[in-house]
Amino acid sequence: MQELLNREKITRKILIVDDEFIERAILAKMLDGLYEIVYAEDGVKALEIIRRDKLKLSLVLMDLYMPELDGHSVLKIMQADSELRRIPVIVLTAEENAEVKSLQAGAADFIKKPCNQPDVVRARVKHSIELAEDSIIIHQTERDTLTGLFNKEFFFQYGKLLENKRDHAPMDAIILDINRFRIVNELYGQNYGDEVLRKIGGTIHKLVNEVGGLACRVNNDIFFIYLPHRNDITAKIQEYISMIEDTLENKKITFRIGIYRDSSHAGEKFEMERKFDFAKLACRKLRNTYTTRFNFYNEELRKKEIHSEQLINDIDKAISEKQLKVFYQPKYNISGDKPVLTSAEALVRWVHPEFGFINPGDFIPLFENNGLIQKLDIYVWKEAAAQIKSWREKFGVYLPVSVNVSRVDIFDPMFSEILSGIIKENEIEPEKLLLEITESAYVDNAGQIIDSVSRLRELGFKVEMDDFGCGYSSLNMLTALPLDALKLDMAIVKDICVNQKAYRLVAIILEIAKILEVPAIAEGVETIEQLNLLKEIGCDIVQGYYFSKPLPADEFEKFFS
Ligand code: C2E
Ligand code: CA
Ligand code: CA
């Protein structure tokens, strides 16, 4: 940091405010060559410049008596503004007793007019600037106590200073995120977790010091690293990874690294924050890998990001204009001689005016990340409930329909009220609107989900655990979970005819369902062989292309005849 704030190297900008031209000229002459100087001839103009250049100004030298807005008023306005307050102001006046008054009003220092001692002026200006810069540092806890790295706020502040100092030469943004750090903490304990962070932080610290960069730690287990750009970054990253791995000596700890290479968009210059957004995106692409890997931000990711942003912008309109279509896929009970239609699953599709038909896999994860999923889900629940009602009235078929429930929905304190409202409005029983909750949701916040789901079941709703068998929930927890059906993950069902292990796994899950006294539902069933095998080993309910793809409501009605 000493290096960063190297006071000789950065030319600071100061503002001289005086209504008399001659006074401005005298001061400018004294400070010429030492600072970049801008001028204002009254308080109003001064404030304009101060607001415009608030991040760049290091000091204001200001006369107290001026037309329009005087120095006292400018000081007062600056003091009331948290962003402007950090800029030190030295007041200039001939009036004897203005000194105390202006210091009390927040001035950093005071110079008596006429200003005829250049050395005094220069010393006071320099001193005030240094004091102000030091106090920013002292007033905020700039470093992370665990690793000695900067905290995020300072990281970006100093990053910008460093960019200035380097004349805006390219700098690469790198994000390092530890894979499943929560599990590291759980497995080895918090102290060990802290030790891991300290070691990684220490290595990164050493590295950035060597190459003249900066680093910080955010959100516990994520490191931001800002380094002067180099063409051989790919090779270097490998080297950095080895350095970190060597200090850790625990092969089980792995990380993912996202990199924004500051040369990838020739001609385009991005702000530091934006570069880290890009690096984050590259890192996020590695989310489901559990080995150490790195990934560069590129054009393709950029296009995807723009596409995602557009979808996020369009969702409200999609709901109000009914661009979202709910499709229904039948579930059949296969325990008897002939398959019997037992229910349907509501699956959303988006018919976008520009992009056409979009599958949920391309937009659901996007909305899960930012909470927008709740709007979408509620819309689908309402549509599904209305459909149950309509089929009942039209065909006399009172078919249960399952809807998907996202993690975000469950944490809304109004969750059960919303659902109750929907079934009441459509005059259907709660057990007709089945709720599918994915297995991984249970694992993340078991306690809260159990409470929430228990409430729903008391109200008469039925809950199916979706995607079961991905290997997240522990078996002993299963008995504590309130649920009414186990829905096997499609990935294991897919392989039952070709892979002995998958077959055994499905058989075991069916056993578990028996112990829990709930039906098992297999989805993704595409062939008669899969169907027969599932039937043989006691699977009750089946969903999949073998019977039908998800269909629009009117086409689904063919199953009623
Ligand atoms: P999911 O809940 O596991 O739904 C089953 C997915 O498998 C559906 O994909 C369905 O079309 C597909 N599928 C059904 N049978 C077969 C088959 O035999 N073979 C193959 N290969 N696939 C089959 P879809 O409709 O693309 O939905 C994907 C995921 O999007 C769903 O997975 C669910 O997690 C999510 N989703 C869909 N609609 C909603 C919704 O309204 N709200 C929420 N939160 N998520 C939804
Ligand atoms: Ca589902
Ligand atoms: Ca599923």
Coordinates of C-alpha atoms and ligand atoms in Angstrom, one line a residue:
M1 CA 0.0 0.0 0.0
Q2 CA 2.9 2.3 0.7
E3 CA 3.8 1.7 -2.8
L4 CA 0.3 2.5 -4.0
L5 CA 0.0 5.7 -2.2
N6 CA 3.4 6.7 -3.3
R7 CA 2.8 10.4 -2.9
E8 CA 5.2 11.5 -5.5
K9 CA 3.8 9.5 -8.3
I10 CA 0.2 10.5 -8.5
T11 CA -0.6 14.0 -9.5
R12 CA -3.5 15.2 -7.4
K13 CA -6.2 17.5 -8.5
I14 CA -7.1 20.6 -6.5
L15 CA -9.7 23.2 -6.9
I16 CA -9.1 26.9 -6.3
V17 CA -12.2 29.0 -5.6
D18 CA -11.8 32.8 -5.5
D19 CA -13.9 35.6 -7.0
E20 CA -10.7 37.6 -7.7
F21 CA -8.7 36.6 -10.7
I22 CA -5.5 37.9 -9.3
E23 CA -5.9 35.8 -6.1
R24 CA -6.5 32.7 -8.2
A25 CA -3.4 33.4 -10.3
I26 CA -1.1 33.9 -7.3
L27 CA -2.2 30.7 -5.7
A28 CA -1.9 28.8 -9.0
K29 CA 1.7 30.1 -9.4
M30 CA 2.6 28.8 -6.0
L31 CA 1.3 25.4 -6.7
D32 CA 2.1 25.2 -10.3
G33 CA 3.8 21.9 -11.4
L34 CA 2.9 20.2 -8.1
Y35 CA -0.8 19.7 -8.7
E36 CA -3.4 19.6 -11.5
I37 CA -5.4 22.8 -10.8
V38 CA -9.0 23.7 -11.7
Y39 CA -10.7 27.0 -10.9
A40 CA -14.0 28.4 -9.9
E41 CA -15.0 32.1 -9.4
D42 CA -17.9 31.6 -7.1
G43 CA -19.5 29.1 -4.7
V44 CA -22.1 27.8 -7.2
K45 CA -19.5 27.0 -9.8
A46 CA -17.3 25.5 -7.2
L47 CA -20.0 23.1 -6.1
E48 CA -20.6 22.1 -9.6
I49 CA -17.0 21.1 -10.0
I50 CA -16.9 19.4 -6.6
R51 CA -19.9 17.3 -7.4
R52 CA -18.6 16.4 -10.9
D53 CA -15.1 15.6 -9.7
K54 CA -15.8 14.3 -6.3
L55 CA -13.8 11.1 -6.8
K56 CA -10.8 12.9 -8.3
L57 CA -10.5 16.0 -6.2
S58 CA -7.9 15.9 -3.4
L59 CA -8.4 19.3 -2.0
V60 CA -10.3 22.6 -2.2
L61 CA -8.7 26.0 -1.5
M62 CA -11.6 28.4 -1.0
D63 CA -12.1 32.0 -0.3
L64 CA -14.8 32.7 2.3
Y65 CA -16.3 35.9 0.8
M66 CA -17.7 35.5 -2.7
P67 CA -20.8 36.6 -4.5
E68 CA -23.6 34.1 -5.3
L69 CA -22.8 31.4 -2.7
D70 CA -20.1 32.2 -0.1
G71 CA -17.5 29.8 1.3
H72 CA -19.4 29.2 4.5
S73 CA -22.4 27.9 2.6
V74 CA -20.3 25.7 0.3
L75 CA -18.6 24.2 3.4
K76 CA -21.9 23.5 5.0
I77 CA -23.3 21.8 1.9
M78 CA -20.1 19.6 1.6
Q79 CA -20.3 18.6 5.2
A80 CA -23.8 17.5 4.9
D81 CA -22.9 15.1 2.0
S82 CA -21.1 11.9 2.9
E83 CA -19.3 11.7 -0.4
L84 CA -18.2 15.4 -0.5
R85 CA -17.2 15.4 3.2
R86 CA -14.0 13.5 2.5
I87 CA -12.5 16.3 0.4
P88 CA -10.5 18.6 2.6
V89 CA -11.1 22.3 2.3
I90 CA -8.6 25.0 3.2
V91 CA -10.3 28.3 3.6
L92 CA -8.7 31.7 2.7
T93 CA -9.7 34.9 4.3
A94 CA -8.4 38.1 5.6
E95 CA -10.8 38.2 8.5
E96 CA -9.2 37.6 11.8
N97 CA -11.9 35.7 13.7
A98 CA -13.1 33.6 10.8
E99 CA -10.5 31.0 11.6
V100 CA -12.2 29.2 14.5
K101 CA -15.6 29.5 12.8
S102 CA -14.5 27.8 9.6
L103 CA -12.6 25.1 11.4
Q104 CA -15.7 24.3 13.4
A105 CA -17.7 24.3 10.2
G106 CA -15.5 21.5 8.9
A107 CA -12.6 23.2 7.2
A108 CA -9.4 21.2 7.3
D109 CA -7.1 24.3 7.6
F110 CA -6.9 28.0 7.3
I111 CA -4.6 30.3 5.3
K112 CA -4.6 34.0 6.0
K113 CA -4.9 36.4 3.1
P114 CA -3.0 37.9 1.5
C115 CA -1.2 34.6 0.6
N116 CA 2.3 35.8 0.3
Q117 CA 4.3 32.9 1.7
P118 CA 4.5 30.2 -1.0
D119 CA 6.2 27.7 1.4
V120 CA 3.5 28.0 4.0
V121 CA 0.8 27.5 1.3
R122 CA 2.5 24.5 -0.2
A123 CA 3.2 22.9 3.2
R124 CA -0.4 23.3 4.3
V125 CA -1.9 22.0 1.1
K126 CA 0.4 19.0 1.2
H127 CA -0.3 18.3 4.9
S128 CA -4.1 18.6 4.5
I129 CA -4.1 16.2 1.6
E130 CA -2.0 13.6 3.4
L131 CA -4.0 13.9 6.5
A132 CA -7.3 13.3 4.6
E133 CA -5.9 10.3 2.8
D134 CA -4.5 8.8 5.9
S135 CA -7.8 9.3 7.7
I136 CA -9.7 7.4 5.0
I137 CA -7.4 4.6 5.6
I138 CA -7.7 4.7 9.4
H139 CA -11.4 5.2 9.5
Q140 CA -12.3 2.1 7.7
T141 CA -11.0 -1.3 8.6
E142 CA -9.2 -1.7 5.4
R143 CA -7.9 -5.2 5.9
D144 CA -9.4 -8.5 6.4
T145 CA -8.0 -9.7 9.8
L146 CA -7.9 -13.4 8.8
T147 CA -5.8 -13.1 5.6
G148 CA -4.3 -9.6 5.8
L149 CA -5.7 -8.9 2.4
F150 CA -7.8 -5.8 1.6
N151 CA -11.5 -5.8 2.2
K152 CA -13.7 -5.4 -0.8
E153 CA -14.3 -1.7 -0.4
F154 CA -10.7 -0.8 -0.2
F155 CA -9.8 -3.2 -2.9
F156 CA -11.8 -1.3 -5.4
Q157 CA -10.7 2.0 -4.1
Y158 CA -7.0 1.2 -4.3
G159 CA -7.5 -0.7 -7.5
K160 CA -8.5 2.5 -9.1
L161 CA -5.5 4.3 -7.7
L162 CA -3.3 1.6 -9.0
E163 CA -5.0 1.9 -12.5
N164 CA -4.2 5.6 -12.4
K165 CA -0.7 5.1 -11.4
R166 CA -0.2 2.6 -14.2
D167 CA -1.7 5.0 -16.7
H168 CA -4.6 2.7 -17.3
A169 CA -2.4 -0.1 -18.7
P170 CA -4.4 -3.4 -18.9
M171 CA -5.1 -5.3 -15.7
D172 CA -6.6 -8.8 -15.4
A173 CA -9.4 -9.6 -13.0
I174 CA -9.3 -13.0 -11.4
I175 CA -11.7 -14.6 -9.0
L176 CA -10.9 -17.7 -7.0
D177 CA -13.7 -19.5 -5.3
I178 CA -13.2 -22.6 -3.1
N179 CA -15.4 -25.5 -4.1
R180 CA -17.9 -26.4 -1.4
F181 CA -16.2 -24.6 1.3
R182 CA -19.1 -25.2 3.6
I183 CA -18.4 -28.9 3.5
V184 CA -14.7 -28.2 4.3
N185 CA -15.9 -26.4 7.4
E186 CA -18.3 -29.2 8.3
L187 CA -15.9 -32.0 7.7
Y188 CA -12.8 -30.5 9.4
G189 CA -14.2 -27.8 11.7
Q190 CA -14.2 -24.0 11.5
N191 CA -10.6 -23.7 12.8
Y192 CA -9.4 -25.8 10.0
G193 CA -11.5 -23.8 7.5
D194 CA -10.0 -20.5 8.8
E195 CA -6.5 -22.0 8.5
V196 CA -7.3 -22.9 4.8
L197 CA -8.4 -19.3 4.1
R198 CA -5.4 -17.9 5.9
K199 CA -3.0 -20.1 3.8
I200 CA -4.7 -19.3 0.5
G201 CA -4.8 -15.6 1.5
G202 CA -1.2 -15.7 2.5
T203 CA -0.1 -17.1 -0.8
I204 CA -2.2 -14.7 -2.8
H205 CA -0.8 -11.9 -0.7
K206 CA 2.8 -12.9 -1.6
L207 CA 1.9 -13.2 -5.2
V208 CA 0.3 -9.8 -5.6
N209 CA 3.2 -8.2 -3.8
E210 CA 5.6 -9.7 -6.2
V211 CA 3.8 -8.8 -9.4
G212 CA 2.4 -5.4 -8.2
G213 CA -1.2 -6.3 -8.0
L214 CA -3.9 -6.2 -5.4
A215 CA -6.2 -8.8 -3.7
C216 CA -9.1 -9.0 -1.3
R217 CA -11.4 -11.6 0.2
V218 CA -15.2 -11.4 -0.1
N219 CA -18.1 -13.5 1.1
N220 CA -15.9 -15.6 3.2
D221 CA -14.3 -18.0 0.7
I222 CA -13.9 -16.0 -2.5
F223 CA -10.8 -14.1 -3.4
F224 CA -10.6 -11.2 -5.9
I225 CA -7.2 -10.7 -7.5
Y226 CA -6.2 -7.8 -9.7
L227 CA -3.0 -8.1 -11.6
P228 CA -1.1 -6.3 -14.4
H229 CA -2.1 -8.0 -17.6
R230 CA 0.3 -10.5 -19.1
N231 CA 0.0 -12.5 -22.3
D232 CA 1.2 -15.7 -20.7
I233 CA -1.6 -15.6 -18.1
T234 CA -2.7 -19.2 -18.8
A235 CA 0.7 -20.6 -17.9
K236 CA 0.9 -18.2 -15.0
I237 CA -2.5 -19.3 -13.6
Q238 CA -1.2 -22.9 -13.6
E239 CA 1.8 -21.8 -11.6
Y240 CA -0.3 -19.8 -9.1
I241 CA -2.6 -22.8 -8.6
S242 CA 0.4 -25.0 -7.8
M243 CA 1.7 -22.4 -5.4
I244 CA -1.6 -22.5 -3.5
E245 CA -1.9 -26.3 -3.6
D246 CA 1.6 -26.6 -2.2
T247 CA 0.8 -24.5 0.8
L248 CA -2.5 -26.4 1.4
E249 CA -1.2 -29.9 1.4
N250 CA -4.8 -31.1 1.3
K251 CA -5.8 -32.5 -2.1
K252 CA -9.4 -32.5 -1.2
I253 CA -9.6 -28.8 -1.3
T254 CA -10.2 -27.6 -4.8
F255 CA -11.2 -24.3 -6.3
R256 CA -12.6 -22.7 -9.4
I257 CA -11.1 -19.7 -11.0
G258 CA -12.8 -17.2 -13.4
I259 CA -10.6 -14.8 -15.3
Y260 CA -11.3 -11.6 -17.3
R261 CA -8.3 -11.0 -19.6
D262 CA -7.9 -7.3 -20.2
S263 CA -7.1 -7.6 -23.9
S264 CA -10.0 -9.7 -24.9
H265 CA -12.1 -6.7 -26.1
A266 CA -9.7 -4.6 -28.0
G267 CA -10.5 -1.0 -27.8
E268 CA -13.1 -1.5 -25.1
K269 CA -12.1 -0.4 -21.6
F270 CA -14.2 -1.6 -18.6
E271 CA -14.4 -0.4 -15.1
M272 CA -12.7 -2.5 -12.5
E273 CA -16.1 -3.6 -11.0
R274 CA -17.3 -4.7 -14.4
K275 CA -14.2 -6.8 -15.1
F276 CA -14.9 -8.6 -11.9
D277 CA -18.5 -9.2 -12.9
F278 CA -17.1 -10.8 -16.1
A279 CA -14.7 -12.9 -14.1
K280 CA -17.5 -13.9 -11.8
L281 CA -19.5 -15.1 -14.8
A282 CA -16.6 -17.2 -16.0
C283 CA -16.2 -18.6 -12.6
R284 CA -19.9 -19.4 -12.3
K285 CA -19.7 -21.6 -15.3
L286 CA -17.5 -24.0 -13.3
R287 CA -20.1 -24.1 -10.4
N288 CA -20.8 -27.8 -10.6
T289 CA -17.2 -29.1 -11.0
Y290 CA -15.4 -30.4 -8.0
T291 CA -11.9 -30.3 -9.2
T292 CA -9.7 -27.3 -9.6
R293 CA -10.4 -25.6 -12.9
F294 CA -10.2 -22.2 -14.5
N295 CA -12.2 -20.5 -17.2
F296 CA -11.8 -17.3 -19.2
Y297 CA -14.5 -14.9 -19.9
N298 CA -15.2 -14.7 -23.6
E299 CA -17.5 -13.5 -26.3
E300 CA -19.8 -16.4 -26.0
L301 CA -20.3 -15.9 -22.3
R302 CA -20.9 -12.2 -23.0
K303 CA -23.6 -13.0 -25.5
K304 CA -25.2 -15.4 -23.1
E305 CA -25.1 -12.7 -20.4
I306 CA -26.8 -10.2 -22.7
H307 CA -29.4 -12.8 -23.5
S308 CA -30.0 -13.5 -19.9
E309 CA -30.3 -9.9 -19.1
Q310 CA -32.9 -9.5 -21.7
L311 CA -34.9 -12.4 -20.4
I312 CA -34.8 -10.9 -16.9
N313 CA -36.0 -7.7 -18.3
D314 CA -38.8 -9.4 -20.2
I315 CA -40.3 -11.6 -17.5
D316 CA -42.9 -9.2 -16.2
K317 CA -44.2 -8.6 -19.7
A318 CA -44.1 -12.3 -20.3
I319 CA -46.4 -12.9 -17.4
S320 CA -48.8 -10.1 -18.1
E321 CA -49.0 -10.9 -21.8
K322 CA -49.4 -14.6 -21.2
Q323 CA -46.3 -15.5 -23.2
L324 CA -45.7 -18.2 -20.5
K325 CA -47.5 -21.4 -21.4
V326 CA -48.1 -24.2 -19.0
F327 CA -47.7 -27.7 -20.5
Y328 CA -48.9 -30.8 -18.8
Q329 CA -47.3 -34.2 -18.8
P330 CA -49.3 -37.3 -17.6
K331 CA -48.2 -39.6 -14.8
Y332 CA -49.5 -43.1 -14.9
N333 CA -50.1 -45.6 -12.2
I334 CA -48.6 -48.9 -13.5
S335 CA -49.3 -51.2 -10.5
G336 CA -52.4 -52.7 -12.0
D337 CA -52.9 -54.5 -15.3
K338 CA -53.3 -51.4 -17.3
P339 CA -51.7 -48.0 -16.8
V340 CA -54.1 -45.6 -15.2
L341 CA -53.8 -41.8 -15.5
T342 CA -53.2 -40.5 -12.0
S343 CA -52.1 -37.0 -12.3
A344 CA -50.1 -34.5 -14.4
E345 CA -47.1 -32.3 -14.0
A346 CA -47.3 -28.7 -14.9
L347 CA -44.2 -27.5 -16.8
V348 CA -43.7 -24.0 -18.0
R349 CA -42.6 -22.9 -21.5
W350 CA -41.9 -19.4 -22.8
V351 CA -43.1 -18.4 -26.2
H352 CA -40.9 -15.3 -26.5
P353 CA -41.9 -12.7 -29.2
E354 CA -38.3 -12.5 -30.3
F355 CA -36.6 -15.8 -29.4
G356 CA -39.5 -18.1 -30.0
F357 CA -40.0 -21.3 -27.9
I358 CA -37.8 -21.4 -24.9
N359 CA -37.4 -24.4 -22.6
P360 CA -37.5 -23.9 -18.8
G361 CA -33.9 -25.2 -18.5
D362 CA -32.8 -22.0 -20.3
F363 CA -34.6 -19.5 -18.0
I364 CA -35.6 -21.2 -14.7
P365 CA -32.0 -21.2 -13.3
L366 CA -31.7 -17.6 -14.3
F367 CA -34.7 -16.6 -12.2
E368 CA -33.7 -18.9 -9.3
N369 CA -30.6 -16.8 -8.9
N370 CA -32.4 -13.5 -8.4
G371 CA -35.7 -14.3 -6.8
L372 CA -37.8 -13.6 -9.9
I373 CA -38.7 -17.3 -9.9
Q374 CA -41.3 -16.7 -7.3
K375 CA -43.4 -14.5 -9.7
L376 CA -43.2 -17.2 -12.4
D377 CA -44.0 -20.0 -10.0
I378 CA -47.1 -18.3 -8.6
Y379 CA -48.2 -17.7 -12.1
V380 CA -47.8 -21.4 -13.0
W381 CA -49.6 -22.4 -9.8
K382 CA -52.5 -20.2 -10.6
E383 CA -52.7 -21.5 -14.2
A384 CA -52.5 -25.1 -13.0
A385 CA -55.2 -24.6 -10.3
A386 CA -57.5 -23.0 -12.9
Q387 CA -56.8 -25.9 -15.2
I388 CA -57.8 -28.5 -12.6
K389 CA -61.0 -26.6 -12.1
S390 CA -61.7 -26.2 -15.8
W391 CA -61.1 -29.9 -16.5
R392 CA -63.3 -30.9 -13.7
E393 CA -66.1 -28.7 -15.0
K394 CA -65.7 -29.6 -18.6
F395 CA -64.9 -33.4 -18.4
G396 CA -65.8 -34.3 -14.9
V397 CA -62.2 -35.4 -14.4
Y398 CA -60.8 -34.1 -11.1
L399 CA -57.2 -34.7 -12.0
P400 CA -54.4 -33.8 -9.5
V401 CA -51.7 -31.6 -11.1
S402 CA -48.2 -31.2 -9.6
V403 CA -46.4 -27.9 -9.7
N404 CA -42.7 -27.2 -9.2
V405 CA -41.8 -25.2 -6.1
S406 CA -38.5 -23.4 -5.8
R407 CA -36.3 -22.8 -2.8
V408 CA -37.1 -19.1 -2.8
D409 CA -40.9 -19.8 -2.6
I410 CA -40.5 -21.9 0.5
F411 CA -38.7 -19.2 2.4
D412 CA -41.5 -16.7 1.8
P413 CA -43.4 -16.4 5.1
M414 CA -46.6 -16.1 3.0
F415 CA -45.9 -19.3 1.1
S416 CA -48.8 -21.3 2.6
E417 CA -51.1 -18.4 2.4
I418 CA -50.4 -17.9 -1.2
L419 CA -51.1 -21.5 -2.0
S420 CA -54.2 -21.6 0.2
G421 CA -55.5 -18.5 -1.6
I422 CA -55.0 -20.1 -5.0
I423 CA -56.9 -23.3 -4.2
K424 CA -59.7 -21.4 -2.6
E425 CA -60.1 -19.1 -5.5
N426 CA -60.4 -22.1 -7.8
E427 CA -62.5 -24.1 -5.4
I428 CA -60.3 -27.2 -5.4
E429 CA -58.9 -29.3 -2.5
P430 CA -55.3 -28.8 -1.5
E431 CA -54.4 -32.4 -2.2
K432 CA -55.2 -31.8 -5.9
L433 CA -52.4 -29.3 -6.3
L434 CA -49.4 -31.5 -5.7
L435 CA -46.1 -29.7 -4.7
E436 CA -42.8 -30.9 -6.1
I437 CA -39.8 -29.8 -4.1
T438 CA -36.4 -30.7 -5.4
E439 CA -34.2 -32.8 -3.1
S440 CA -31.3 -30.4 -3.0
A441 CA -33.6 -27.7 -1.5
Y442 CA -34.2 -29.9 1.5
V443 CA -30.5 -30.3 2.1
D444 CA -29.6 -26.7 2.1
N445 CA -31.9 -25.6 4.8
A446 CA -33.4 -28.7 6.3
G447 CA -34.8 -27.1 9.4
Q448 CA -36.7 -24.4 7.8
I449 CA -38.0 -26.5 4.9
I450 CA -39.2 -29.1 7.3
D451 CA -41.2 -26.5 9.2
S452 CA -42.6 -25.0 6.1
V453 CA -43.5 -28.3 4.5
S454 CA -45.1 -29.6 7.7
R455 CA -47.3 -26.5 7.8
L456 CA -48.5 -27.2 4.2
R457 CA -49.2 -30.8 5.0
E458 CA -51.3 -29.8 8.0
L459 CA -53.3 -27.7 5.5
G460 CA -53.9 -30.7 3.4
F461 CA -51.3 -30.2 0.7
K462 CA -49.2 -33.2 -0.6
V463 CA -45.5 -32.8 -1.1
E464 CA -43.4 -34.8 -3.5
M465 CA -39.6 -34.9 -3.3
D466 CA -38.3 -34.2 -6.8
D467 CA -35.0 -35.4 -8.3
F468 CA -34.5 -37.8 -5.5
G469 CA -31.3 -39.8 -5.7
C470 CA -28.9 -37.1 -6.9
G471 CA -27.1 -38.1 -3.7
Y472 CA -27.6 -35.1 -1.5
S473 CA -29.8 -36.1 1.4
S474 CA -28.5 -38.4 4.0
L475 CA -30.6 -41.5 4.7
N476 CA -31.1 -40.9 8.4
M477 CA -32.5 -37.4 7.6
L478 CA -35.0 -38.9 5.2
T479 CA -37.1 -40.3 8.0
A480 CA -37.5 -36.9 9.5
L481 CA -38.7 -35.3 6.3
P482 CA -42.3 -34.8 5.8
L483 CA -43.3 -36.0 2.4
D484 CA -45.9 -37.9 0.4
A485 CA -44.0 -39.3 -2.6
L486 CA -40.5 -39.8 -3.8
K487 CA -39.8 -38.8 -7.4
L488 CA -36.7 -40.5 -8.7
D489 CA -34.1 -38.4 -10.5
M490 CA -34.3 -38.9 -14.2
A491 CA -30.6 -39.5 -14.6
I492 CA -30.7 -42.8 -12.7
V493 CA -33.9 -44.0 -14.3
K494 CA -32.4 -43.4 -17.7
D495 CA -29.7 -46.0 -17.2
I496 CA -31.6 -48.8 -15.5
C497 CA -31.6 -51.1 -18.5
V498 CA -28.0 -50.6 -19.4
N499 CA -26.2 -50.0 -16.1
Q500 CA -26.4 -52.5 -13.3
K501 CA -25.5 -49.9 -10.7
A502 CA -28.3 -47.6 -11.8
Y503 CA -30.7 -50.5 -11.6
R504 CA -29.6 -51.4 -8.1
L505 CA -29.8 -47.8 -7.0
V506 CA -33.4 -47.6 -8.3
A507 CA -34.3 -50.8 -6.5
I508 CA -32.8 -49.4 -3.3
I509 CA -34.8 -46.2 -3.6
L510 CA -38.0 -48.2 -4.2
E511 CA -37.2 -50.0 -0.9
I512 CA -36.7 -46.7 0.9
A513 CA -40.0 -45.5 -0.5
K514 CA -41.7 -48.6 0.9
I515 CA -40.1 -48.1 4.3
L516 CA -41.3 -44.5 4.3
E517 CA -44.7 -45.7 3.1
V518 CA -44.9 -43.4 0.2
P519 CA -45.3 -44.1 -3.5
A520 CA -42.3 -43.8 -5.8
I521 CA -42.5 -42.0 -9.1
A522 CA -40.1 -42.6 -11.9
E523 CA -39.7 -39.9 -14.5
G524 CA -37.9 -39.8 -17.8
V525 CA -39.3 -43.2 -18.8
E526 CA -38.9 -43.4 -22.6
T527 CA -39.0 -47.1 -23.5
I528 CA -41.1 -50.2 -22.9
E529 CA -38.1 -51.9 -21.5
Q530 CA -37.6 -49.3 -18.8
L531 CA -41.3 -49.4 -18.0
N532 CA -41.3 -53.2 -17.7
L533 CA -38.3 -53.2 -15.5
L534 CA -39.7 -50.5 -13.2
K535 CA -42.9 -52.4 -12.9
E536 CA -41.0 -55.6 -12.1
I537 CA -39.2 -54.0 -9.2
G538 CA -42.3 -52.3 -7.8
C539 CA -42.4 -48.8 -9.0
D540 CA -45.9 -47.4 -8.7
I541 CA -46.1 -44.3 -10.9
V542 CA -44.3 -43.5 -14.1
Q543 CA -43.9 -40.3 -16.1
G544 CA -42.0 -39.9 -19.4
Y545 CA -42.0 -39.7 -23.2
Y546 CA -43.1 -43.3 -23.3
F547 CA -46.5 -42.1 -22.4
S548 CA -46.3 -38.6 -23.6
K549 CA -44.3 -35.5 -23.8
P550 CA -45.6 -32.4 -21.9
L551 CA -48.5 -31.0 -23.9
P552 CA -50.6 -27.9 -24.1
A553 CA -53.8 -28.2 -22.0
D554 CA -56.1 -28.8 -25.0
E555 CA -54.0 -31.5 -26.4
F556 CA -53.7 -33.2 -23.0
E557 CA -57.5 -33.6 -23.0
K558 CA -57.1 -36.6 -25.4
F559 CA -56.1 -38.6 -22.3
F560 CA -59.6 -38.1 -20.8
S561 CA -61.4 -40.0 -23.5
Ligands
C2E1 P1 -38.3 -31.5 -13.6 O1 -39.2 -30.9 -12.6 O2 -37.4 -32.6 -13.2 O3 -39.2 -31.9 -14.8 C1 -39.0 -33.0 -15.6 C2 -38.3 -32.6 -16.9 O4 -38.0 -33.8 -17.6 C3 -39.2 -31.8 -17.8 O5 -38.3 -30.9 -18.5 C4 -39.8 -32.8 -18.7 O6 -40.2 -32.3 -20.0 C5 -38.6 -33.7 -18.9 N1 -39.0 -35.1 -19.3 C6 -40.2 -35.7 -19.0 N2 -40.2 -37.0 -19.5 C7 -39.0 -37.1 -20.1 C8 -38.4 -38.2 -20.9 O7 -39.0 -39.3 -21.0 N3 -37.2 -38.0 -21.4 C9 -36.5 -36.9 -21.2 N4 -35.3 -36.8 -21.7 N5 -37.0 -35.8 -20.5 C10 -38.3 -36.0 -20.0 P2 -38.6 -29.5 -18.8 O8 -40.0 -29.3 -19.0 O9 -37.6 -29.0 -19.8 O10 -38.3 -28.8 -17.4 C11 -37.0 -28.8 -16.9 C12 -36.9 -28.4 -15.5 O11 -37.3 -27.0 -15.3 C13 -37.9 -29.1 -14.6 O12 -37.3 -30.3 -14.2 C14 -38.0 -28.2 -13.4 O13 -37.0 -28.3 -12.5 C15 -38.0 -26.9 -14.1 N6 -39.3 -26.3 -14.3 C16 -40.2 -26.5 -15.3 N7 -41.3 -25.8 -15.0 C17 -41.1 -25.1 -13.9 C18 -41.9 -24.2 -13.1 O14 -43.1 -23.8 -13.4 N8 -41.4 -23.7 -11.9 C19 -40.1 -24.1 -11.6 N9 -39.6 -23.6 -10.4 N10 -39.4 -24.9 -12.2 C20 -39.9 -25.4 -13.4
CA2 CA -40.6 -31.5 -11.3
CA3 CA -37.4 -34.1 -11.7

